One Martini backbone bead per residue (centre of mass of N, CA, C, O) as a GRO file, in nm:
protein
  234
    1MET     BB    1  -2.672   6.695   0.535
    2LYS     BB    2  -2.850   6.936   0.426
    3ARG     BB    3  -3.145   7.084   0.488
    4SER     BB    4  -3.219   7.159   0.196
    5GLU     BB    5  -3.179   6.869   0.090
    6LEU     BB    6  -3.381   6.723   0.275
    7GLU     BB    7  -3.644   6.886   0.196
    8THR     BB    8  -3.607   6.778  -0.122
    9SER     BB    9  -3.625   6.491  -0.042
   10SER     BB   10  -3.753   6.155  -0.007
   11TYR     BB   11  -3.700   6.126   0.309
   12LEU     BB   12  -3.925   6.348   0.336
   13ASN     BB   13  -4.241   6.311   0.529
   14GLY     BB   14  -4.313   6.579   0.638
   15ASP     BB   15  -4.200   6.516   0.978
   16CYS     BB   16  -4.053   6.262   0.838
   17VAL     BB   17  -3.776   6.035   0.849
   18THR     BB   18  -3.620   5.817   0.624
   19ILE     BB   19  -3.425   5.526   0.721
   20HIS     BB   20  -3.170   5.332   0.576
   21CYS     BB   21  -3.043   5.011   0.697
   22THR     BB   22  -2.761   4.788   0.765
   23ILE     BB   23  -2.740   4.480   0.951
   24ARG     BB   24  -2.467   4.301   1.097
   25VAL     BB   25  -2.441   3.977   1.250
   26VAL     BB   26  -2.181   3.849   1.452
   27GLN     BB   27  -2.107   3.519   1.546
   28THR     BB   28  -1.913   3.436   1.830
   29ARG     BB   29  -1.756   3.171   1.966
   30VAL     BB   30  -1.707   3.121   2.309
   31GLU     BB   31  -1.438   2.955   2.462
   32GLU     BB   32  -1.335   2.786   2.709
   33GLY     BB   33  -1.073   2.700   2.861
   34LYS     BB   34  -0.886   2.437   2.921
   35HIS     BB   35  -0.827   2.254   3.249
   36TYR     BB   36  -0.714   2.001   3.076
   37VAL     BB   37  -0.496   1.697   3.039
   38ILE     BB   38  -0.531   1.409   2.818
   39PRO     BB   39  -0.335   1.162   2.744
   40ILE     BB   40  -0.309   0.986   2.428
   41PRO     BB   41  -0.214   0.709   2.316
   42PRO     BB   42  -0.111   0.526   2.083
   43SER     BB   43  -0.176   0.280   1.893
   44ASN     BB   44  -0.148  -0.097   1.975
   45MET     BB   45  -0.282  -0.303   1.783
   46SER     BB   46  -0.053  -0.414   1.611
   47GLN     BB   47   0.108  -0.535   1.853
   48ASN     BB   48  -0.113  -0.715   1.962
   49PHE     BB   49  -0.135  -0.900   1.706
   50LYS     BB   50   0.161  -0.990   1.709
   51ASP     BB   51   0.147  -1.119   1.987
   52LEU     BB   52  -0.069  -1.325   1.915
   53LEU     BB   53   0.096  -1.472   1.704
   54GLU     BB   54   0.344  -1.542   1.884
   55SER     BB   55   0.172  -1.699   2.116
   56GLU     BB   56  -0.079  -1.873   1.990
   57PHE     BB   57  -0.333  -1.774   2.104
   58GLY     BB   58  -0.617  -1.933   1.986
   59SER     BB   59  -0.536  -2.115   1.777
   60ASP     BB   60  -0.690  -2.297   1.463
   61ILE     BB   61  -0.425  -2.309   1.266
   62THR     BB   62  -0.203  -2.500   1.057
   63ILE     BB   63   0.079  -2.394   0.859
   64GLN     BB   64   0.237  -2.552   0.595
   65VAL     BB   65   0.581  -2.449   0.504
   66GLY     BB   66   0.750  -2.669   0.418
   67ASN     BB   67   0.954  -2.708   0.716
   68GLU     BB   68   0.726  -2.517   0.828
   69SER     BB   69   0.521  -2.388   1.097
   70PHE     BB   70   0.199  -2.209   1.146
   71LYS     BB   71   0.017  -2.033   1.381
   72ALA     BB   72  -0.334  -1.940   1.361
   73HIS     BB   73  -0.629  -1.737   1.259
   74LYS     BB   74  -0.894  -1.770   1.062
   75SER     BB   75  -1.048  -1.502   1.107
   76ILE     BB   76  -0.812  -1.315   1.036
   77LEU     BB   77  -0.739  -1.420   0.758
   78ALA     BB   78  -1.028  -1.376   0.640
   79ALA     BB   79  -1.042  -1.065   0.691
   80ARG     BB   80  -0.774  -1.002   0.502
   81SER     BB   81  -0.836  -1.254   0.296
   82PRO     BB   82  -1.021  -1.384   0.039
   83VAL     BB   83  -0.872  -1.653   0.013
   84PHE     BB   84  -0.901  -1.748   0.309
   85LYS     BB   85  -1.205  -1.725   0.320
   86ALA     BB   86  -1.258  -1.942   0.105
   87MET     BB   87  -1.095  -2.174   0.240
   88PHE     BB   88  -1.269  -2.171   0.522
   89PHE     BB   89  -1.583  -2.024   0.429
   90GLY     BB   90  -1.663  -2.128   0.173
   91VAL     BB   91  -1.825  -2.337  -0.033
   92VAL     BB   92  -1.538  -2.526  -0.035
   93GLY     BB   93  -1.483  -2.494   0.246
   94ASN     BB   94  -1.322  -2.557   0.586
   95PRO     BB   95  -1.386  -2.469   0.917
   96ASN     BB   96  -1.249  -2.752   1.049
   97MET     BB   97  -0.978  -2.712   0.981
   98GLU     BB   98  -0.628  -2.756   1.112
   99THR     BB   99  -0.474  -2.808   0.830
  100VAL     BB  100  -0.240  -2.649   0.596
  101SER     BB  101  -0.092  -2.649   0.271
  102ILE     BB  102   0.185  -2.452   0.140
  103LYS     BB  103   0.379  -2.433  -0.180
  104GLU     BB  104   0.413  -2.131  -0.330
  105VAL     BB  105   0.565  -2.054  -0.054
  106ASN     BB  106   0.804  -1.952   0.138
  107PRO     BB  107   0.864  -1.920   0.469
  108PHE     BB  108   0.970  -1.630   0.480
  109VAL     BB  109   0.744  -1.499   0.316
  110PHE     BB  110   0.507  -1.600   0.487
  111LYS     BB  111   0.589  -1.453   0.748
  112ALA     BB  112   0.573  -1.172   0.632
  113MET     BB  113   0.272  -1.193   0.553
  114LEU     BB  114   0.162  -1.257   0.835
  115LEU     BB  115   0.249  -0.995   0.970
  116PHE     BB  116   0.073  -0.820   0.793
  117LEU     BB  117  -0.205  -0.945   0.856
  118TYR     BB  118  -0.181  -0.852   1.169
  119SER     BB  119  -0.061  -0.529   1.130
  120ASP     BB  120  -0.044  -0.360   0.849
  121GLU     BB  121   0.270  -0.399   0.817
  122PHE     BB  122   0.581  -0.383   0.729
  123PRO     BB  123   0.821  -0.596   0.775
  124GLU     BB  124   1.085  -0.649   0.977
  125THR     BB  125   1.379  -0.807   1.003
  126ARG     BB  126   1.373  -0.853   1.322
  127GLU     BB  127   1.093  -1.030   1.292
  128LEU     BB  128   1.287  -1.246   1.113
  129SER     BB  129   1.491  -1.433   1.298
  130ASN     BB  130   1.507  -1.721   1.119
  131SER     BB  131   1.655  -1.526   0.911
  132ASP     BB  132   1.917  -1.383   0.691
  133SER     BB  133   1.713  -1.245   0.516
  134PRO     BB  134   1.637  -0.957   0.383
  135CYS     BB  135   1.325  -0.817   0.332
  136THR     BB  136   1.447  -0.583   0.115
  137SER     BB  137   1.528  -0.758  -0.091
  138THR     BB  138   1.464  -0.806  -0.414
  139SER     BB  139   1.388  -1.106  -0.411
  140ILE     BB  140   1.187  -1.095  -0.175
  141LEU     BB  141   1.002  -0.881  -0.301
  142HIS     BB  142   0.914  -1.053  -0.536
  143HIS     BB  143   0.780  -1.280  -0.365
  144LEU     BB  144   0.591  -1.095  -0.197
  145LEU     BB  145   0.430  -0.981  -0.428
  146ALA     BB  146   0.321  -1.248  -0.535
  147ALA     BB  147   0.174  -1.323  -0.272
  148ALA     BB  148  -0.009  -1.075  -0.256
  149ASP     BB  149  -0.155  -1.141  -0.517
  150ARG     BB  150  -0.256  -1.430  -0.450
  151TYR     BB  151  -0.402  -1.305  -0.161
  152ASP     BB  152  -0.523  -1.019  -0.202
  153LEU     BB  153  -0.291  -0.777  -0.111
  154ALA     BB  154  -0.288  -0.462  -0.199
  155ARG     BB  155  -0.111  -0.312   0.010
  156LEU     BB  156   0.140  -0.495  -0.002
  157LYS     BB  157   0.186  -0.468  -0.303
  158LEU     BB  158   0.243  -0.159  -0.294
  159MET     BB  159   0.481  -0.171  -0.103
  160CYS     BB  160   0.659  -0.339  -0.293
  161GLU     BB  161   0.662  -0.145  -0.524
  162GLU     BB  162   0.797   0.091  -0.382
  163LYS     BB  163   1.061  -0.059  -0.300
  164LEU     BB  164   1.141  -0.140  -0.592
  165CYS     BB  165   1.170   0.148  -0.705
  166GLU     BB  166   1.423   0.204  -0.502
  167LYS     BB  167   1.596  -0.078  -0.623
  168ILE     BB  168   1.679  -0.004  -0.900
  169THR     BB  169   1.879  -0.170  -1.148
  170ALA     BB  170   2.050  -0.294  -1.412
  171ASP     BB  171   2.036  -0.595  -1.298
  172THR     BB  172   1.703  -0.589  -1.203
  173VAL     BB  173   1.492  -0.452  -1.395
  174ALA     BB  174   1.400  -0.684  -1.584
  175THR     BB  175   1.280  -0.868  -1.366
  176THR     BB  176   1.085  -0.658  -1.251
  177LEU     BB  177   0.930  -0.609  -1.511
  178ALA     BB  178   0.815  -0.895  -1.544
  179LEU     BB  179   0.665  -0.893  -1.274
  180ALA     BB  180   0.486  -0.642  -1.324
  181ASP     BB  181   0.339  -0.762  -1.567
  182GLN     BB  182   0.226  -1.026  -1.434
  183HIS     BB  183   0.091  -0.835  -1.173
  184GLN     BB  184  -0.021  -0.554  -1.255
  185CYS     BB  185   0.219  -0.318  -1.214
  186LEU     BB  186   0.208  -0.019  -1.350
  187GLN     BB  187   0.408   0.166  -1.198
  188LEU     BB  188   0.651  -0.023  -1.199
  189LYS     BB  189   0.666  -0.062  -1.502
  190THR     BB  190   0.722   0.233  -1.576
  191VAL     BB  191   0.983   0.271  -1.414
  192CYS     BB  192   1.142   0.047  -1.556
  193LEU     BB  193   1.125   0.151  -1.846
  194ASN     BB  194   1.251   0.432  -1.797
  195PHE     BB  195   1.520   0.328  -1.690
  196ALA     BB  196   1.607   0.127  -1.921
  197ALA     BB  197   1.578   0.350  -2.166
  198LYS     BB  198   1.821   0.480  -2.090
  199PRO     BB  199   2.116   0.517  -2.243
  200LYS     BB  200   2.296   0.477  -1.973
  201ASN     BB  201   2.144   0.181  -1.911
  202LEU     BB  202   2.090  -0.022  -2.148
  203GLY     BB  203   2.361  -0.169  -2.178
  204GLU     BB  204   2.355  -0.307  -1.893
  205VAL     BB  205   2.079  -0.441  -1.915
  206MET     BB  206   2.159  -0.633  -2.165
  207LYS     BB  207   2.359  -0.809  -1.965
  208SER     BB  208   2.135  -0.936  -1.822
  209ASP     BB  209   1.939  -1.200  -1.732
  210GLY     BB  210   1.665  -1.056  -1.757
  211TYR     BB  211   1.691  -0.983  -2.056
  212ALA     BB  212   1.702  -1.271  -2.164
  213TYR     BB  213   1.417  -1.333  -2.067
  214LEU     BB  214   1.267  -1.122  -2.234
  215GLU     BB  215   1.348  -1.233  -2.512
  216LYS     BB  216   1.206  -1.515  -2.463
  217SER     BB  217   0.912  -1.426  -2.292
  218CYS     BB  218   0.892  -1.077  -2.346
  219PRO     BB  219   0.861  -0.914  -2.633
  220SER     BB  220   0.664  -0.677  -2.565
  221LEU     BB  221   0.856  -0.534  -2.366
  222LEU     BB  222   1.082  -0.476  -2.567
  223THR     BB  223   0.912  -0.294  -2.745
  224ASP     BB  224   0.854  -0.080  -2.529
  225LEU     BB  225   1.147  -0.013  -2.463
  226LEU     BB  226   1.240   0.077  -2.753
  227LYS     BB  227   1.035   0.306  -2.784
  228ILE     BB  228   1.135   0.477  -2.548
  229ASN     BB  229   1.428   0.500  -2.640
  230ALA     BB  230   1.364   0.645  -2.910
  231ALA     BB  231   1.229   0.893  -2.774
  232VAL     BB  232   1.478   0.983  -2.606
  233ASP     BB  233   1.681   1.026  -2.853
  234LYS     BB  234   1.521   1.279  -2.989
   0.00000   0.00000   0.00000
């Protein structure tokens, strides 16, 4: 600024100059570099609980399923499933029971469910060594999903839904659709309907035993299927 401009400006008051300025202070935290490395292993809680189930250590309940029996821990089952909680500790439950019989689930499926209850992981086939049935076969997944719904295991139910979505074929989709509708699996139901309604799939689907079951027992599902098929054809 020129002196002549300064003398005529409002910044000059007598022999004093008024200066306005803005100051911004940026605080940056300086951290010293770490001089140590402490490796922390991944959690092994899941394996610990599976080992507990396998060892039967401290078990306080024997569950009879078909011709097989399983030893387990009531507190763990109750913590994981509201149904078991009511069975052992509910108003009409019996915390002192030592044996319970379960008839609506086959032994293979129950063992798979039991492994999930203890580990919160989907069971691998190698962990079910007493059976030749692969845990991921469509039929087993159907039964496991039904068991998960019966014992209020939402996470296991969703796991089964996901795996069934990956295994849909023209031969199995109608049966899976009926199961999805029965157990309120909305995502699985939608995937099944969309697959079966495709013109390239519908002919083969209609030849399956599952489709015959839909015709007899689930007419509303057939209506949904044909509506989607009609929309696809347009």
